[in-house]
Coordinates of C-alpha atoms in Angstrom, one line a residue:
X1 CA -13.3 73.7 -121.8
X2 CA -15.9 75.3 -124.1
X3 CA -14.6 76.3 -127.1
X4 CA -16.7 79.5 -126.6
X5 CA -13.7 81.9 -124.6
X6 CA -16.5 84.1 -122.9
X7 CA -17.9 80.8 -121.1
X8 CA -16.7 78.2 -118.4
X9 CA -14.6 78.3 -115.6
X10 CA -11.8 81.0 -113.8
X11 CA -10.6 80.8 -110.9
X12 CA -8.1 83.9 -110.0
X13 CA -6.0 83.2 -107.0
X14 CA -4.8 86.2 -105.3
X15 CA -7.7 89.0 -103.9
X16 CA -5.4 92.0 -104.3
X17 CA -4.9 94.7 -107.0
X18 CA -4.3 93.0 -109.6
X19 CA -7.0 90.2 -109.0
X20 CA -9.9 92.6 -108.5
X21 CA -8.9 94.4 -111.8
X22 CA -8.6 91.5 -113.7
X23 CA -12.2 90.4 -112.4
X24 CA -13.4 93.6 -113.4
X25 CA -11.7 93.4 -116.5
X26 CA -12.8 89.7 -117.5
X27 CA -16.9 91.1 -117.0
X28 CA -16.0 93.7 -119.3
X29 CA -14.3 91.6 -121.9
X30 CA -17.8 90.4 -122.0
X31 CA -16.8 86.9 -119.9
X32 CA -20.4 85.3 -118.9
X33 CA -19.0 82.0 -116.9
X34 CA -18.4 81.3 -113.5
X35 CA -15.7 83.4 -111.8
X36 CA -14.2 82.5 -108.5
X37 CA -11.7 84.8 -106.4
X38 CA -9.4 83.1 -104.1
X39 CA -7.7 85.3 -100.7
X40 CA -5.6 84.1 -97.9
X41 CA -6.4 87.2 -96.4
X42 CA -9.8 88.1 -94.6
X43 CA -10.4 91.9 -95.9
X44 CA -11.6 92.4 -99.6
X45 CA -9.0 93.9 -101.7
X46 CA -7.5 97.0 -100.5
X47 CA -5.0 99.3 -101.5
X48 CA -1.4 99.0 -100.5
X49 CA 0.5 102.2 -101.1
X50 CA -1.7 104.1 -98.4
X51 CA -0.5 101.8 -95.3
X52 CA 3.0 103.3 -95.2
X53 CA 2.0 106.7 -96.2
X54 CA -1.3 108.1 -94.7
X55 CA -2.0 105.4 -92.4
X56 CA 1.5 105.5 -90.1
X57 CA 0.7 109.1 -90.3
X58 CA -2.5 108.3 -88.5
X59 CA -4.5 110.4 -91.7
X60 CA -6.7 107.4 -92.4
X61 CA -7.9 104.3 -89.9
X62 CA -6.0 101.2 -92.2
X63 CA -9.6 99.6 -92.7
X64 CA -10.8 102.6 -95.1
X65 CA -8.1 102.1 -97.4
X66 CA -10.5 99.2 -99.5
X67 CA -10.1 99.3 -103.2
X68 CA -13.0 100.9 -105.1
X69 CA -14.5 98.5 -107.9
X70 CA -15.2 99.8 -111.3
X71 CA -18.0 96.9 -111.4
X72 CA -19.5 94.6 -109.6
X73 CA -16.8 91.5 -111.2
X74 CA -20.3 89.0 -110.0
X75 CA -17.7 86.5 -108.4
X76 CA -17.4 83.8 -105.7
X77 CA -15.2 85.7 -102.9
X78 CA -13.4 82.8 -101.1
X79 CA -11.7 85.2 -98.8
X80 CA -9.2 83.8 -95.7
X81 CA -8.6 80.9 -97.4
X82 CA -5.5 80.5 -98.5
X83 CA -4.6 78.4 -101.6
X84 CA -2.2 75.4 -100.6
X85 CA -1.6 73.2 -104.4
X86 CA -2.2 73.5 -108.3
X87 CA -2.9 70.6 -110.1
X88 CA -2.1 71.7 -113.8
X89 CA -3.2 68.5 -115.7
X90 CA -6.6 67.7 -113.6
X91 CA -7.0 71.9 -113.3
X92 CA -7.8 72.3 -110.3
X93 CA -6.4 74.1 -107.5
X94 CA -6.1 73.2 -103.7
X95 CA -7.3 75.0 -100.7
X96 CA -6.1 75.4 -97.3
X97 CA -9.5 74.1 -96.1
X98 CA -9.2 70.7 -98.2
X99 CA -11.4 72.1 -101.3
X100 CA -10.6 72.0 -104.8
X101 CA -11.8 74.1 -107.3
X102 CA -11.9 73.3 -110.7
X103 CA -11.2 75.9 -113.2
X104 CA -10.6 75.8 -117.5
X105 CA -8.5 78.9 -116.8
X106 CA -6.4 80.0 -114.2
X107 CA -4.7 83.2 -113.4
X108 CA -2.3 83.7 -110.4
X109 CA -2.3 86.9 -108.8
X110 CA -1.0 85.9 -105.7
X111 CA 2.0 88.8 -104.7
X112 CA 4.4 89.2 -102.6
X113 CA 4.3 89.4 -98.7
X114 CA 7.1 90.8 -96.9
X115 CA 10.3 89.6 -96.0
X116 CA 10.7 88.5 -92.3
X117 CA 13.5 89.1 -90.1
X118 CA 15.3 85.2 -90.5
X119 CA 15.6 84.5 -86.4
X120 CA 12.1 83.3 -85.6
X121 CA 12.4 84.0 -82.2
X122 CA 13.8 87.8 -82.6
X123 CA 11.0 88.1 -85.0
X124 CA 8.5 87.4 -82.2
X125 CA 9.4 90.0 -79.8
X126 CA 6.7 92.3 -79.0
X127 CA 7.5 95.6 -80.6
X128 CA 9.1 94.0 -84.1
X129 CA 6.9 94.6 -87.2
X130 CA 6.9 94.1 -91.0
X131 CA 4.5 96.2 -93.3
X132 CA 2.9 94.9 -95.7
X133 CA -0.8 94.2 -95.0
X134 CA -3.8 95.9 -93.8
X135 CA -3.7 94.7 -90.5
X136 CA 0.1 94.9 -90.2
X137 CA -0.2 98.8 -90.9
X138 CA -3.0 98.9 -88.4
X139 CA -1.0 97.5 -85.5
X140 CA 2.4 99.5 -86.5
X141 CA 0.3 102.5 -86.5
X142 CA -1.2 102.5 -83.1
X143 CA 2.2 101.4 -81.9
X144 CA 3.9 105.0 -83.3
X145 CA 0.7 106.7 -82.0
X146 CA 1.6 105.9 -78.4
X147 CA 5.3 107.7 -78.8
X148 CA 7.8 105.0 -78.5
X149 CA 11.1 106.7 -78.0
X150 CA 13.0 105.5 -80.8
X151 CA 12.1 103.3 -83.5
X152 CA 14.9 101.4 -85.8
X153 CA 14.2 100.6 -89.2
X154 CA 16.0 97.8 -91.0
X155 CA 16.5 98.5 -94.7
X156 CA 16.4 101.7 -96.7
X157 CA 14.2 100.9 -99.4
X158 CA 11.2 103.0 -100.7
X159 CA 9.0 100.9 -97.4
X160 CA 12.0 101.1 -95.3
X161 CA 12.6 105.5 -96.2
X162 CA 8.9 105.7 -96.5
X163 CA 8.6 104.9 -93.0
X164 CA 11.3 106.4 -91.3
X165 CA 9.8 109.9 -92.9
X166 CA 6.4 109.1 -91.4
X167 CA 8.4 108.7 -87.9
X168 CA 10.3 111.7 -88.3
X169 CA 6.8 113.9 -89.4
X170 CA 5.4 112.2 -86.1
X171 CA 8.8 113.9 -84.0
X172 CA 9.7 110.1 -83.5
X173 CA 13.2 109.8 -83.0
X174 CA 14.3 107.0 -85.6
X175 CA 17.4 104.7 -87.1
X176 CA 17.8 103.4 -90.0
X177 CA 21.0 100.6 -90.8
X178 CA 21.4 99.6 -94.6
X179 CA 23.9 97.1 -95.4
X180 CA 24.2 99.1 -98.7
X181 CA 26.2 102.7 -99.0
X182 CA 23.1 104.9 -99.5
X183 CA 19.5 104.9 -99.0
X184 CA 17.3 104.0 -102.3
X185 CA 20.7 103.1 -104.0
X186 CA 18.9 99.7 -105.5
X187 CA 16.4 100.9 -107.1
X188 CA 17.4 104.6 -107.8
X189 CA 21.6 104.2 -108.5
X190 CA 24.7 106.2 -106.5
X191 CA 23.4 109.7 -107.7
X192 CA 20.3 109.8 -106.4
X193 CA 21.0 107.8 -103.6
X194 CA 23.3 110.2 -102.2
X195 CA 20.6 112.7 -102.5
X196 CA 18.5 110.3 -100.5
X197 CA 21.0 110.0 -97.7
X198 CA 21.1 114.1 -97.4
X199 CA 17.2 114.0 -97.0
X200 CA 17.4 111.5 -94.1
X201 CA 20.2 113.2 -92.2
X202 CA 18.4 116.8 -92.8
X203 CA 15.5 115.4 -91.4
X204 CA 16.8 114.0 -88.3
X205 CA 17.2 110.7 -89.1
X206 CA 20.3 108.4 -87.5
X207 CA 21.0 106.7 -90.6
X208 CA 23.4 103.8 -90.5
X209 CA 25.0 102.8 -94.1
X210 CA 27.5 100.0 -94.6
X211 CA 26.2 97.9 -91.7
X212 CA 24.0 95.1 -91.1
X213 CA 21.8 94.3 -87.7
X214 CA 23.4 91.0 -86.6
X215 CA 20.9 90.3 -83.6
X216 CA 17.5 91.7 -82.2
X217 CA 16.9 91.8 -78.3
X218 CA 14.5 91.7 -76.1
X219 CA 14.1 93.4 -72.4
X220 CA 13.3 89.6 -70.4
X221 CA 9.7 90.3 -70.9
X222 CA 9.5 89.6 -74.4
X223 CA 9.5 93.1 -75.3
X224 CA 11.9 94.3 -78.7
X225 CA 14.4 96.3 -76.8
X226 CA 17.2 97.1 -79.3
X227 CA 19.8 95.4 -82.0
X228 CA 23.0 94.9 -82.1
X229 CA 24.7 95.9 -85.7
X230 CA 28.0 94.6 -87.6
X231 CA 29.6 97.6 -86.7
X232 CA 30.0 96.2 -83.3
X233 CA 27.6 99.2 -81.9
X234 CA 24.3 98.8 -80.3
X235 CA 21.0 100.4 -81.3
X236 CA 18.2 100.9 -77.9
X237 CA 15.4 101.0 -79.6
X238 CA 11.4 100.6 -78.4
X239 CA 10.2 99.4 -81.9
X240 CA 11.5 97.3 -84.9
X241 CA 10.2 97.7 -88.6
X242 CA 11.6 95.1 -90.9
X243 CA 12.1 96.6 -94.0
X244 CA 13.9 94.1 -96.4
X245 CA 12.2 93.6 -99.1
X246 CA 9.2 91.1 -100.6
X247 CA 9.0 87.5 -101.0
X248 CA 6.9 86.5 -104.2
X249 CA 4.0 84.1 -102.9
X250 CA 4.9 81.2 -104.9
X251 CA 5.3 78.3 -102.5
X252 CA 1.9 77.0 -103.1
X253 CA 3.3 76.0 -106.9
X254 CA 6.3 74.9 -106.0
X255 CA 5.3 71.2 -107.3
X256 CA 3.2 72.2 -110.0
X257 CA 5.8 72.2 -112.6
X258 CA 5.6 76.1 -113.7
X259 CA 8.5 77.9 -114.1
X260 CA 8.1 79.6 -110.3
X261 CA 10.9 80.5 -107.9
X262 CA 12.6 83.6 -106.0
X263 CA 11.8 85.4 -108.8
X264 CA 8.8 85.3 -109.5
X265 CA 6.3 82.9 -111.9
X266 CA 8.1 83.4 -115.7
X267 CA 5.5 84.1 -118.5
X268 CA 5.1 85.0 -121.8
X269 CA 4.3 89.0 -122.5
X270 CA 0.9 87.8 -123.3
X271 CA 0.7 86.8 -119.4
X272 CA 0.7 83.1 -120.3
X273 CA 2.6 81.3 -117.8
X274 CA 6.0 78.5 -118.7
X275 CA 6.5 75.5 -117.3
X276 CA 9.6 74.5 -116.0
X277 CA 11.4 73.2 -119.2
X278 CA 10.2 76.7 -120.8
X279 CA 7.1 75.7 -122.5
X280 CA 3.9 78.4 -123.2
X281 CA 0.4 76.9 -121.2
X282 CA -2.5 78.1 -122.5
X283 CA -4.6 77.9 -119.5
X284 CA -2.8 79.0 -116.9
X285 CA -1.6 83.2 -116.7
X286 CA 0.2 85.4 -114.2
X287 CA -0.1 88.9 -113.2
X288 CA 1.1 91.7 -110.4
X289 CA 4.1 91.6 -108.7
X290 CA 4.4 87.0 -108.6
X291 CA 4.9 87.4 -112.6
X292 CA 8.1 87.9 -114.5
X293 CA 8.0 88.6 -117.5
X294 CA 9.7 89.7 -120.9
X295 CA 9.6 93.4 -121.7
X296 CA 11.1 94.4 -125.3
X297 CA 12.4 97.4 -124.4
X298 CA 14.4 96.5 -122.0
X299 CA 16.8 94.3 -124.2
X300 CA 13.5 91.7 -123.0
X301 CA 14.9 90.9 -119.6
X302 CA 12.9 88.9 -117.3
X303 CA 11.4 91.8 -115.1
X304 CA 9.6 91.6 -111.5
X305 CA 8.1 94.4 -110.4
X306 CA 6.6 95.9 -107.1
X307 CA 5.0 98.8 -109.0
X308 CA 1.1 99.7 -108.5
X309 CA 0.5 100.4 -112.1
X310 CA 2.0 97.6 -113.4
X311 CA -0.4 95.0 -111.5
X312 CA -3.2 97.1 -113.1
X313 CA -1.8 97.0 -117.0
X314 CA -0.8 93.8 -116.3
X315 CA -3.9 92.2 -115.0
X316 CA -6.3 93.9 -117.8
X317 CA -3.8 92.4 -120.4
X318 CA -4.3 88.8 -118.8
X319 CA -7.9 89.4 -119.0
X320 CA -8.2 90.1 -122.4
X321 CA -5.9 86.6 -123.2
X322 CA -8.0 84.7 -121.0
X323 CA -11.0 85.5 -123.1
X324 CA -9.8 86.2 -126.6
X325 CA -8.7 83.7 -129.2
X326 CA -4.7 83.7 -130.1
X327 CA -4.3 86.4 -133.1
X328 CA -6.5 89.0 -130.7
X329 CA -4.3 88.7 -128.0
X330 CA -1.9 91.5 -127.1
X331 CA 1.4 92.3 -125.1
X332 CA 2.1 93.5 -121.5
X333 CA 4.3 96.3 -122.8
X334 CA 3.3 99.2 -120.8
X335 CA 6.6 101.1 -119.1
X336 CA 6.9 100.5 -115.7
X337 CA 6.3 103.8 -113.3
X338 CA 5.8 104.3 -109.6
X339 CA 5.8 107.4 -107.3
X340 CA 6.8 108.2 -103.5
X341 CA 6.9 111.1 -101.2
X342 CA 9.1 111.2 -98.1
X343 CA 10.9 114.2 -96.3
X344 CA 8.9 116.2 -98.4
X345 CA 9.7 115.3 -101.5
X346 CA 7.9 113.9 -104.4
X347 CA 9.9 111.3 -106.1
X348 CA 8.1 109.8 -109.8
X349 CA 10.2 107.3 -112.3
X350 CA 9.3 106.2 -115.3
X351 CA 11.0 103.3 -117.1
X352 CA 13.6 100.5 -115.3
X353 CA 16.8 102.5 -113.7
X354 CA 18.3 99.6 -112.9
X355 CA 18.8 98.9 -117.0
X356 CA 21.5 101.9 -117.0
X357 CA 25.4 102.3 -117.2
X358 CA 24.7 106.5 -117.1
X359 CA 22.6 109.0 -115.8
X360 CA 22.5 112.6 -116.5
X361 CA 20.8 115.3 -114.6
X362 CA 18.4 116.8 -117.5
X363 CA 16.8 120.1 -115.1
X364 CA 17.1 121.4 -112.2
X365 CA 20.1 120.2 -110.0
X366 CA 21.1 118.1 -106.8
X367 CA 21.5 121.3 -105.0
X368 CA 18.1 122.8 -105.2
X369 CA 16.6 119.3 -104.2
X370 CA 14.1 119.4 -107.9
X371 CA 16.0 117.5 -110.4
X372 CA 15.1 115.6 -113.5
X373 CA 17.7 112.4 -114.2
X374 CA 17.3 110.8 -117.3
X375 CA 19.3 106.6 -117.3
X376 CA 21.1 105.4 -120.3
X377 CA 22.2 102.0 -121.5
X378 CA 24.0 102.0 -124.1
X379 CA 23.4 104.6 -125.7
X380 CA 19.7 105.1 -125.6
X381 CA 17.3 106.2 -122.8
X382 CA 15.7 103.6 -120.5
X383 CA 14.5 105.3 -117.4
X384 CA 14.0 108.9 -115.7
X385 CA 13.2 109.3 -112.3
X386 CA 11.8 113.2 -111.0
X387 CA 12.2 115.0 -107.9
X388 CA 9.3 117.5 -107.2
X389 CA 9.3 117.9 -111.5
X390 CA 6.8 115.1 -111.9
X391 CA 5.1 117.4 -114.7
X392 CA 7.9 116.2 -116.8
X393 CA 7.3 112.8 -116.8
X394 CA 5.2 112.0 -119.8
X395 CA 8.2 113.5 -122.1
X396 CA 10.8 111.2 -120.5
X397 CA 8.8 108.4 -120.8
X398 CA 8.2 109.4 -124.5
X399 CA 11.8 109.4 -125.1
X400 CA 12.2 105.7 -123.6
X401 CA 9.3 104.3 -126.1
X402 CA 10.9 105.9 -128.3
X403 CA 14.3 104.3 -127.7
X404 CA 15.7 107.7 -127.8
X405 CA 19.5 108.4 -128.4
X406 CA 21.3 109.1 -124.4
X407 CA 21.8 111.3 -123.5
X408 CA 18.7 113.3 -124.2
X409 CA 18.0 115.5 -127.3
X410 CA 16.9 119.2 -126.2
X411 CA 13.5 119.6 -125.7
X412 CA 12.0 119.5 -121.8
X413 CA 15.4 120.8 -120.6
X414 CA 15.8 123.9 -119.2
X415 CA 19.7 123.9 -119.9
X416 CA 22.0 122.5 -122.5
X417 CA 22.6 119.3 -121.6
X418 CA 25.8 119.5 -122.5
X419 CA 26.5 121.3 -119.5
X420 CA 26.4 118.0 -117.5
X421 CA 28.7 114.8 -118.6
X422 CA 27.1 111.0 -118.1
X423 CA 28.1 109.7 -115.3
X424 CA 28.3 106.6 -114.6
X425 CA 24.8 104.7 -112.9
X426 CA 26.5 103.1 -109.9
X427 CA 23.9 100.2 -109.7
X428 CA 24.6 98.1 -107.1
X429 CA 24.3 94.1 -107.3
X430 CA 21.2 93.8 -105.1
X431 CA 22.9 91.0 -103.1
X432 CA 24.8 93.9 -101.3
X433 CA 21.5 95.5 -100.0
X434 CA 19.4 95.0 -97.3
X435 CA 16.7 95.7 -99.5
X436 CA 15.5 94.7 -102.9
X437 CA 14.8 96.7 -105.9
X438 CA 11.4 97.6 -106.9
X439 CA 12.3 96.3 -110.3
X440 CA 14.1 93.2 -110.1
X441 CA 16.3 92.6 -113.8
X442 CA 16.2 88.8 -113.5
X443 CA 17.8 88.0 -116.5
X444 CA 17.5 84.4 -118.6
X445 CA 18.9 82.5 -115.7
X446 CA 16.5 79.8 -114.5
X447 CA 15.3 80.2 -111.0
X448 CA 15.9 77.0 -109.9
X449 CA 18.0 73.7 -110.9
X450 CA 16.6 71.5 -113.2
X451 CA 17.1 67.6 -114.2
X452 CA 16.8 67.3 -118.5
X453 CA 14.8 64.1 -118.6
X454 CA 14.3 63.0 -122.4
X455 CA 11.1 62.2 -123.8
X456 CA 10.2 58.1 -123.9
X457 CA 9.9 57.2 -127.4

């Protein structure tokens, strides 16, 4: 590689958020060499968030939903062709199509894609859907346009909620089952969850908690006709969204010897990525929701993360690596947010909830459905999630980069906050869910078994 940074060879694997940002990013960083963008999927990049919001509701067609470009990035588009190997010592990564392409520095973007339902067969049945891509939302949203008569959603998530909301707006009568006790309750705690759960049943919704689907079934046609659930009940349904969770695309790593698995590809918080025995490249950086990575505030847990925001920080921080020599490089270290809206409400957090042992309610009040919660671990505040208060938000998440005592000092509250005891988080270990959590605390455990072989010599 040229010992000029602003010259040679990336490759970015992953056509999404984060990789069209960190193209943009790399041209502004004032990167002159060749720049190649690697896509298993067809479309340029497009935006995400839209495809269980406006496009179920039928607001916007899901091929207008393209991400705008800041800049023309001037890159090779190698679009529908997925990337299959990585050869970290001759640098070069593998194609579905038998290529290689050579590269001096590599960043993997590649994402997540969503979790399927685990019998292949149930899984084909006509009617049964996962959201996660363009064409996916396109499909799911003609299907609710015709009127099915009930619809069951498995997994109460943010996707999972998200969409039985946009059934409900629709009149669609809907079910949601959730192995867990309360909608949201991974990523949001008990409190909130329970508000969650009000929301759903207020708004018509048949919600199921405690139980799991054990079988989907079809009509003798092939069609998706209902699901049986652990309860020993039966669910007649005319449409199936799987809504448990995201798998991180890291298959096509697997030999590569970086630290990849379940969790995500481990890296530095300079977006340089480990190998397997823990050891920095210099050459090879991760960004968007396949990275996990250290975060200081946050007692530097290994966090993964779903959020929209993040892939952006994230990717214009691996950008600015790639291209700068070491004592110019910076930190990922911006505070994780993300946003939803379903049943009519506005829902904003700032920080990780999931790093909490408390929670108080700061303003407003579960009753009146417009609440401010403010997390605590230990002590100090690590996360505050809003409901139809998002105006608030920027003074929470000063408190957390703050590290702030918890609970809260007066200042946004409109009440002592005295007036409400911590209570406790009620975090639930994610393996009781049907769904993930948006942020994933993957601690220092390795993803993956590993055999100590000592250096020769």
């Amino acid at each position: 590689m040229p010992g000029d940074l602003t010259d040679g060879r990336i490759v970015i694997v992953g056509a999404s958020l984060a990789g069209l940002r960190a193209a943009e990013s790399l041209r502004e960083e004032g990167f002159t060499g060749s720049l190649t963008v690697v896509g298993d999927e067809s479309h340029p990049p497009y935006d995400r968030p839209p495809l269980s919001k406006q496009v179920l509701l039928g607001r916007a067609p899901a091929d207008t939903t393209g991400l705008p470009m800041r800049r023309d990035p001037d890159a090779e588009w190698r679009l529908g062709v997925p990337a299959t190997g990585l050869d970290p010592l001759g640098k070069r990564v593998m194609l579905a199509d038998g290529e290689s392409l050579p590269y001096d520095r590599l960043l993997i973007a590649t994402g997540t894609r969503a979790r399927p339902w685990p019998n292949p067969e149930e899984a084909s049945l006509d009617g049964v859907f996962t959201l996660r891509t363009s064409d996916e939302a396109g499909v799911l949203a003609e299907r609710l346009a015709a009127g099915p008569g009930r619809v069951l959603v498995i997994g109460a998530g943010f996707t999972g909620s998200e969409i039985a909301s946009g059934c409900r707006e629709q009149g669609i009568e809907v079910t949601v089952a959730e192995r867990g006790p309360a909608p949201l309750v991974g990523a949001l705690g008990g409190t909130l969850s329970k508000l969650a759960a009000v929301m759903h049943r207020n708004n018509g919704v048949d919600l199921r908690c405690g139980v799991t689907v054990t079988a989907l079934h079809g009509d003798g046609n092939g069609r998706f006709s209902g699901a049986d659930l652990s309860d020993g009940s039966r669910v007649e349904a005319d449409v199936c969204v799987v809504a448990l969770g995201a798998v991180r695309n890291v298959e096509w790593v697997a030999e590569s010897g970086l630290a990849a698995g379940p969790r995500g590809i481990a890296c530095d918080a300079g977006c340089r990525a480990f190998t397997m025995y823990g050891i920095v490249t210099d050459d090879i950086f991760v960004a968007g929701d396949v990275s996990r990575f250290p975060h200081p505030l946050f007692g530097y847990q290994m966090l993964s993360l779903e959020h929209w925001g993040n892939a952006v920080a994230q990717a214009e921080v691996a950008a600015h690596n790639m291209v700068s020599p070491g004592p110019l490089r910076r930190p990922h270290l911006t505070v994780p947010t993300f946003w939803s809206t379903q049943f009519g409400l506005n829902i904003k957090s700032v920080g990780v909830p999931t790093y909490s042992d408390h929670v108080v309610i700061a303003q407003g009040s579960l009753e009146a459905r417009r609440l401010a919660m403010v997390y605590g671990y230990r002590g100090r505040v690590t996360a505050a999630v809003t409901v139809d208060m998002a105006k608030w938000l920027g003074y929470y998440q000063h408190l957390i980069e703050t590290a702030a005592p918890f609970p809260p000092p007066p200042g946004a509250a409109d009440r002592p906050i005295a007036a409400d005891v911590p209570i406790p988080s009620d975090v639930p270990d994610p393996r009781e869910l049907s769904h993930g959590p948006t942020v994933a605390l993957t601690g220092y455990l390795p993803d993956r078994r590993l055999t100590v072989v000592p250096p020769h010599g």
